[in-house]
Coordinates of C-alpha atoms in Angstrom, one line a residue:
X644 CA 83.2 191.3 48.8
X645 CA 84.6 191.2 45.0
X646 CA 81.8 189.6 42.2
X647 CA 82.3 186.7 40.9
X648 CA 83.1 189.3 37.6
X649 CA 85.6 191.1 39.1
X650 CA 87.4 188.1 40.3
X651 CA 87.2 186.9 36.6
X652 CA 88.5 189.7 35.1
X653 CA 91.6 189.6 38.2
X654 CA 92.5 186.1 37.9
X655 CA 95.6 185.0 36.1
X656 CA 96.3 183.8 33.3
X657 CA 97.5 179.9 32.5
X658 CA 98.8 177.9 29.7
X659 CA 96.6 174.9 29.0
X660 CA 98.6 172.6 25.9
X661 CA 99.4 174.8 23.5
X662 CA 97.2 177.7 21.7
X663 CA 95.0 177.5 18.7
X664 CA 96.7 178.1 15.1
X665 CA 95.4 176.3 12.1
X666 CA 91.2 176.6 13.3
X667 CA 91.8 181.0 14.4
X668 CA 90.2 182.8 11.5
X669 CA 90.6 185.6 13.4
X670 CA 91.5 187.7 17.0
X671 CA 91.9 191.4 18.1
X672 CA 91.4 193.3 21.2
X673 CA 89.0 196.1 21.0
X674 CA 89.0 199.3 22.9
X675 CA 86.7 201.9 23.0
X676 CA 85.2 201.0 19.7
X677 CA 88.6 200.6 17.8
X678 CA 91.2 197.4 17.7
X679 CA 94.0 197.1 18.8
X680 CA 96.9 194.9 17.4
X681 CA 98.2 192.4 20.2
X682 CA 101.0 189.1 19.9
X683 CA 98.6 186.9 20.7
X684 CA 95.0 186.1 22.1
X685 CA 96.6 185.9 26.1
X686 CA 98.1 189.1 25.4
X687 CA 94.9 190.3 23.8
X688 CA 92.8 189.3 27.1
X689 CA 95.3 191.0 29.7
X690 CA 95.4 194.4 27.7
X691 CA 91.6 194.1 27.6
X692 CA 91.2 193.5 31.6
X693 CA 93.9 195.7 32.4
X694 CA 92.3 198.6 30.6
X695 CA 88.9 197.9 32.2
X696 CA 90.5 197.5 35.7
X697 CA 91.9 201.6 35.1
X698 CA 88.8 202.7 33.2
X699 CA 85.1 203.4 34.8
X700 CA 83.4 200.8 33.4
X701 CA 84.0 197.5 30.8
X702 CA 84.6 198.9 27.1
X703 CA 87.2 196.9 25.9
X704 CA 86.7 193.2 24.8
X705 CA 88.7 190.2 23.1
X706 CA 86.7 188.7 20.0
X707 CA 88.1 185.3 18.7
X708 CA 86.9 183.8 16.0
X709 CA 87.4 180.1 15.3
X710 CA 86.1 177.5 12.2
X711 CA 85.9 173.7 13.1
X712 CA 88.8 173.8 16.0
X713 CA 90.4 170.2 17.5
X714 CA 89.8 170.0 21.6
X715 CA 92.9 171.0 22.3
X716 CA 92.5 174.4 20.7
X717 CA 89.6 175.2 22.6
X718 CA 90.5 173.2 25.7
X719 CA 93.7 176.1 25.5
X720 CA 91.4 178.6 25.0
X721 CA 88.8 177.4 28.2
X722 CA 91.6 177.8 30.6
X723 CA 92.3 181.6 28.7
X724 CA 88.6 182.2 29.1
X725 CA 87.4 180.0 32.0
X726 CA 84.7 178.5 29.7
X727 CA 82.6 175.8 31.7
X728 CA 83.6 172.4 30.1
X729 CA 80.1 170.9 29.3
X730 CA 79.8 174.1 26.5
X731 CA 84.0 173.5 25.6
X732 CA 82.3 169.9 25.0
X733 CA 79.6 170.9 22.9
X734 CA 81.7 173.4 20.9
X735 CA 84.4 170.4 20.0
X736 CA 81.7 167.8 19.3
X737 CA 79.0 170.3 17.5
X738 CA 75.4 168.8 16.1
X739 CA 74.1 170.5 18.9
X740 CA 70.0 171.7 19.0
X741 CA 69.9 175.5 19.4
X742 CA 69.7 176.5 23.0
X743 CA 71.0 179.1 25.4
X744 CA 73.1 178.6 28.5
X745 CA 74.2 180.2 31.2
X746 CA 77.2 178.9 33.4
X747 CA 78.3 181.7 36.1
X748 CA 78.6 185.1 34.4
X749 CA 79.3 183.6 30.7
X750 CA 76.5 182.9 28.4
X751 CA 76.4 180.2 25.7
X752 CA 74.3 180.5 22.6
X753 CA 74.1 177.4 19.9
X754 CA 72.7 178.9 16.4
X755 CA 72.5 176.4 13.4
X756 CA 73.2 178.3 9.8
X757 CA 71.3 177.7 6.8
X758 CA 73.1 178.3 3.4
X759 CA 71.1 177.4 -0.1
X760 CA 73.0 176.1 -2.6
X761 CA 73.4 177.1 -6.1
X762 CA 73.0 173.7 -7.8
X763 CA 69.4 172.1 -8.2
X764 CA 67.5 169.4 -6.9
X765 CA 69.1 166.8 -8.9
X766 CA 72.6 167.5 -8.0
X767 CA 72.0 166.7 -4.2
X768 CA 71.3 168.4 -1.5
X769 CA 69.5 171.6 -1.7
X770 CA 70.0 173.6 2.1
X771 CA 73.7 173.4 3.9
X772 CA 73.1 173.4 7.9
X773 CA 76.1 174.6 10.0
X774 CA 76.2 175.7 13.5
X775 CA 78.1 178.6 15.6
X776 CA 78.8 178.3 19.1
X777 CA 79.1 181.5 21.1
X778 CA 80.9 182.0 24.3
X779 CA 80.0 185.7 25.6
X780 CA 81.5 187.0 28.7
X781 CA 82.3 190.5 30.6
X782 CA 85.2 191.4 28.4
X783 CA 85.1 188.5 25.6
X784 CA 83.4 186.9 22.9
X785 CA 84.7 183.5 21.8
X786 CA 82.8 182.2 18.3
X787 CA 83.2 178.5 17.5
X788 CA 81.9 178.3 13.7
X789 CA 81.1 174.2 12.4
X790 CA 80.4 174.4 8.1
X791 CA 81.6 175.9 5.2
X792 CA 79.0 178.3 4.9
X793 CA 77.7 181.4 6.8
X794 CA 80.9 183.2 7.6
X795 CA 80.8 185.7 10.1
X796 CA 84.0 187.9 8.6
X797 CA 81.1 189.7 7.1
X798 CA 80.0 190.4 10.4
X799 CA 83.1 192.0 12.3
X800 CA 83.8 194.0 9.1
X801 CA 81.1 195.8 9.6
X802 CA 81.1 196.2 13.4
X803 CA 85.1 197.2 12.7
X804 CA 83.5 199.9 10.4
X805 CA 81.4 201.7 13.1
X806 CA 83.0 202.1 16.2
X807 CA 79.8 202.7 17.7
X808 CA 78.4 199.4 16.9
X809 CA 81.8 198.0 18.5
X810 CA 80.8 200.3 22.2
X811 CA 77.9 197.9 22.4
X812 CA 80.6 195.4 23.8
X813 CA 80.3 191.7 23.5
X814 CA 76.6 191.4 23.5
X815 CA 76.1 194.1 20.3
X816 CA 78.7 191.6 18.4
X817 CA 76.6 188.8 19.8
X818 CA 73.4 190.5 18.3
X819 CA 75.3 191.0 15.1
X820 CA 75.7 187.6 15.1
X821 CA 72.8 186.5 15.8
X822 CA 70.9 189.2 13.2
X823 CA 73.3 187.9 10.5
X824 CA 71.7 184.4 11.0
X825 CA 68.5 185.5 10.9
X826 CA 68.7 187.2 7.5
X827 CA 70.3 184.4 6.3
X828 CA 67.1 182.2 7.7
X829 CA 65.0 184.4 5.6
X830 CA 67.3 184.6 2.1
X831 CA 66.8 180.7 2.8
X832 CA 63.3 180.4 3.0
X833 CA 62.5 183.0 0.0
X834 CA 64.6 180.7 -2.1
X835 CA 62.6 177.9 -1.2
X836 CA 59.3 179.7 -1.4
X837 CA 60.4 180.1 -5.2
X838 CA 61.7 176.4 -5.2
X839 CA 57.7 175.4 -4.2
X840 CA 56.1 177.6 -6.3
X841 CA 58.0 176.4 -9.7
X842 CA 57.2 172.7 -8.5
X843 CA 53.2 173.7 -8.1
X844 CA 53.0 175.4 -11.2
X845 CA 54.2 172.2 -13.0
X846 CA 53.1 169.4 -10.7
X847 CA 49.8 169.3 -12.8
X848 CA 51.3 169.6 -16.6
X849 CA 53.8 166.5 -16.2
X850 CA 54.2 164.5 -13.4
X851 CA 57.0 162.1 -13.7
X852 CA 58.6 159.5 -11.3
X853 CA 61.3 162.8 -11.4
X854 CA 59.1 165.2 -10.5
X855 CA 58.0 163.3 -7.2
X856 CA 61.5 162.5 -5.9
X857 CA 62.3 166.6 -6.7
X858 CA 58.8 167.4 -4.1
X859 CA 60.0 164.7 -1.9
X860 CA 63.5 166.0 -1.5
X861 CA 62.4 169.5 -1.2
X862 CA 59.9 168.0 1.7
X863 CA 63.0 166.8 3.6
X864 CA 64.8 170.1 3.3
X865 CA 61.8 171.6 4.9
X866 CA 61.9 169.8 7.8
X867 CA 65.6 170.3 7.8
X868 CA 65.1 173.8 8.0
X869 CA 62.3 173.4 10.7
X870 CA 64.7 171.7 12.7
X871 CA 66.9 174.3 12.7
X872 CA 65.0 177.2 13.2
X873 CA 62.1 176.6 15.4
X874 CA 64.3 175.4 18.4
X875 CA 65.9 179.0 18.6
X876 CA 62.7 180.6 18.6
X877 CA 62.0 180.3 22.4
X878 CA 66.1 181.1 23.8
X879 CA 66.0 184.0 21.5
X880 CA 63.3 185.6 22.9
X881 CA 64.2 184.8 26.4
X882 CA 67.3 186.5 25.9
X883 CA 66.8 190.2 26.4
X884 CA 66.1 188.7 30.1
X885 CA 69.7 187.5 30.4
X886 CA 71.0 189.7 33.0
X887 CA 74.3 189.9 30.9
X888 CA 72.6 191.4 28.6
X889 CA 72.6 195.1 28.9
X890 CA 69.6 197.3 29.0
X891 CA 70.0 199.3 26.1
X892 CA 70.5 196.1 23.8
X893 CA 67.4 194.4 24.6
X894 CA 65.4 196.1 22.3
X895 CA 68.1 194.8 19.7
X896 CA 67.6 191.2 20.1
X897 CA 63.8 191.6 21.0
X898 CA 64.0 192.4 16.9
X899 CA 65.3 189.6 16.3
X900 CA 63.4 187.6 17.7
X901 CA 60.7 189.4 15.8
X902 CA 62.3 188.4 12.3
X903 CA 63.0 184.9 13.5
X904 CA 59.3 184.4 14.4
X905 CA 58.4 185.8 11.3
X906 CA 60.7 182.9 9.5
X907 CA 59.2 180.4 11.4
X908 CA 56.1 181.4 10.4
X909 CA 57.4 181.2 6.9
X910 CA 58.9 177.7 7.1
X911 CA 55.6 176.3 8.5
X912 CA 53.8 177.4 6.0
X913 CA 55.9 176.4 3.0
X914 CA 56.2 172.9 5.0
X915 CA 52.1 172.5 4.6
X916 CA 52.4 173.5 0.9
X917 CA 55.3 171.4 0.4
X918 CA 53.1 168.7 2.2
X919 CA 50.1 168.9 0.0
X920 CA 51.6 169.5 -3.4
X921 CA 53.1 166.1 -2.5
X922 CA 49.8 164.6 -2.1
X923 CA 48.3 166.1 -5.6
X924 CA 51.7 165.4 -6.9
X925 CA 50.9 161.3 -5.8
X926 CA 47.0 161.8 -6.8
X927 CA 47.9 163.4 -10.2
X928 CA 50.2 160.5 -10.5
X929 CA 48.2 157.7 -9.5
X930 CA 45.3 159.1 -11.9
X931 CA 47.5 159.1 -14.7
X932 CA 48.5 155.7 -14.2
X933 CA 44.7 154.9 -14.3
X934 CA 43.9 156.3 -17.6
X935 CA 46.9 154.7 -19.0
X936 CA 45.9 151.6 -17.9
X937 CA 42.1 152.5 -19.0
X938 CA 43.9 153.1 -22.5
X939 CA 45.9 149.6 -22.3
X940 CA 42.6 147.4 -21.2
X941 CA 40.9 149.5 -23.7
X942 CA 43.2 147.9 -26.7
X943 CA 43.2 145.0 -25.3
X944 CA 39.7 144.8 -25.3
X945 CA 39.5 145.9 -29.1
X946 CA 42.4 143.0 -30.1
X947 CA 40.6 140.9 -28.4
X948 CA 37.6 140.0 -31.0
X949 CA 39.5 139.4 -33.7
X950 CA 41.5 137.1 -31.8
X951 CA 38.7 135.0 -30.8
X952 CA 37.0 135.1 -34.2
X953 CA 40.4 133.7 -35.8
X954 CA 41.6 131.4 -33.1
X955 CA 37.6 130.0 -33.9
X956 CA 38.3 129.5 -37.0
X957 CA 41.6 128.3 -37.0
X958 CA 40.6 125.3 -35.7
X959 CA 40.8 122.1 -38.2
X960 CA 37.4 121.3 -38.3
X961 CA 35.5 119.7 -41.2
X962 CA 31.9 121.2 -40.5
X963 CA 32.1 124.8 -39.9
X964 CA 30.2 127.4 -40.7
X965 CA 30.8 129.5 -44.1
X966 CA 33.8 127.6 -44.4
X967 CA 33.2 126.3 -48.0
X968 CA 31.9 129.6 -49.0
X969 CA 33.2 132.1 -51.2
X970 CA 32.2 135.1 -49.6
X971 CA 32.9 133.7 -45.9
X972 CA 36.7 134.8 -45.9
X973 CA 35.9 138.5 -46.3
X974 CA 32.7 138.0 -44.5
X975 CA 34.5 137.0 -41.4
X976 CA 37.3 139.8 -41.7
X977 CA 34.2 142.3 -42.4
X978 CA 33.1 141.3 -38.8
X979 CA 36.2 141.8 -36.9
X980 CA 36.6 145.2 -38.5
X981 CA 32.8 146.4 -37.9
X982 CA 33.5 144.8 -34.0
X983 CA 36.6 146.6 -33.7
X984 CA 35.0 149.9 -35.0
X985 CA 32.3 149.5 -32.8
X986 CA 34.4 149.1 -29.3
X987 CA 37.1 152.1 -30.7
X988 CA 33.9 154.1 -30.9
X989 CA 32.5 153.1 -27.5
X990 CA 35.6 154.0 -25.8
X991 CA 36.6 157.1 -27.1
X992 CA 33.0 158.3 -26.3
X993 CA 33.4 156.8 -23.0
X994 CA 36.7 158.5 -22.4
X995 CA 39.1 156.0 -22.7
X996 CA 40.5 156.6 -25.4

């Protein structure tokens, strides 16, 4: 009795609306490690299956490439491939969490991209998120790519470049992908590292109102990146299980998994610094704002005794003390300045001024 596989790879062929043009970044057919120009995707997929129907085993596959398609596109494209529709869903809709799926002999793999920016803090945001959908079958990968950022033309230059890499099949272009994201991940979080450390070597010379909304957005890209890379920690490494994945390239993505953990490992700990040099940040802050308000009360405190000595005697009384003296006028000024000299020197040694 024919697989389920086989009777993929027989099937024909049908025409669902019309095929994708403005969202294709790019297509080919490859055979044997080298690609083959074809008309169109359709044609692509049936010189692909026909040449693994003749040959001894599946070495030819379609890869098609695809940034921010409409559903129709990929609705065309699930009738090409037989895609399951609750991933053709996810792929049109995107802001999906990181996962991996399986739906008959196809696999489905969610990745979220991380891309710093160039422009600091103050300009907006800091980390761009993205996400590439992956539909991997026998004798196809389909890659659904959401963001401006993290291309993957890098990525199938280089696999074009060694035929061997290209032999692998669909799930060496899947670990390609996948190893690609991962090094972004940790180009990501070494940027940040740096980010931290500039803010900790300055969060006790001069904290400003500035300074604490810089910590607080770099707090928020932190979780931003946690969010998207500790969800793929536990489908990546359950994914050498896959049973589409072949033997020899378990040991591929079982690396990968290695390097993720290791940037997970990263992000949680730049979160928890990021976490308490907000806290000193807030302490140094709130301290500051206490000796300037020791400083203020400490003034106020010294302008205070002349105050009371004039506002005494400015009052219009008749019988007041020294007031028909000669020496009382500079007496009484003599008094405010030995009282104000007095409390200046008090709180200075005090430490409040």
């Amino acid at each position: 009795m024919p697989s389920r596989a086989a009777h993929q790879l027989t099937k024909p062929l049908r025409d669902v609306r019309l095929p994708p043009v403005d969202s294709v970044v790019e297509f080919g057919a490859y055979v044997e490690g080298r690609k083959v120009s074809t008309p169109g995707i359709a044609e692509a997929l049936r010189l692909v299956r026909e040449h693994n129907r003749d040959a001894e085993g599946p070495n030819a596959f379609v890869w098609v490439g695809l940034h921010e398609p409409a559903a129709p596109e990929v609705e065309w494209l699930s009738g090409v491939f037989g895609l399951h529709p609750l991933s053709v869903e996810d792929a049109v809709k995107a802001h999906q969490r990181p996962k991996v799926e399986r739906y008959g002999d196809s696999l489905f793999m969610v990745l979220k991209t991380l891309a710093y920016l160039d422009h600091g803090p103050s300009d907006g945001e800091i980390i761009a998120t993205g996400e590439i959908m992956v539909f991997l079958g026998v004798d196809f990968v389909v890659t659904v790519r959401h963001g401006e950022h993290c291309p993957l033309t890098i990525v199938r230059e280089r696999l074009e470049g060694d035929p061997k890499l290209l032999r692998r099949g669909p799930a060496g272009v899947l670990h390609a992908i996948a190893d690609h994201v991962v090094d972004q991940y940790l180009q990501v979080a070494d940027l940040m590292q740096l980010e931290l450390e500039e803010v900790e070597a300055t969060v006790f010379a001069d904290v400003s109102s500035r300074d604490i909304n810089r910590i607080y957005q770099l707090k928020r890209e932190m979780l931003e990146m946690k969010r998207a890379v500790t969800p793929l920690l536990s489908p990546l490494s359950a994914l050498p299980q896959r049973r589409v994945i072949p033997s020899e390239m378990r040991e591929y993505f079982r690396d990968v998994g290695d390097h993720l953990s290791r940037v997970c490992e990263q992000v949680e700990s730049s979160n928890e610094l990021c976490s308490s040099i907000l806290q000193a940040a807030l302490a140094r802050s709130n301290a500051l704002a206490n000796e300037d308000m020791r400083k203020i009360s400490s003034w106020v405190a010294i302008l205070a005794v002349p105050t009371m000595i004039a506002g005494i005697y400015g009052m219009n009384f008749d019988f007041m003390p020294e007031t028909k003296q000669v020496w009382g006028y500079p007496a009484v000024l003599a008094v405010m300045v030995t009282a104000c000299v007095l409390l200046h020197r008090g709180f200075r040694r005090n430490g409040w001024l």
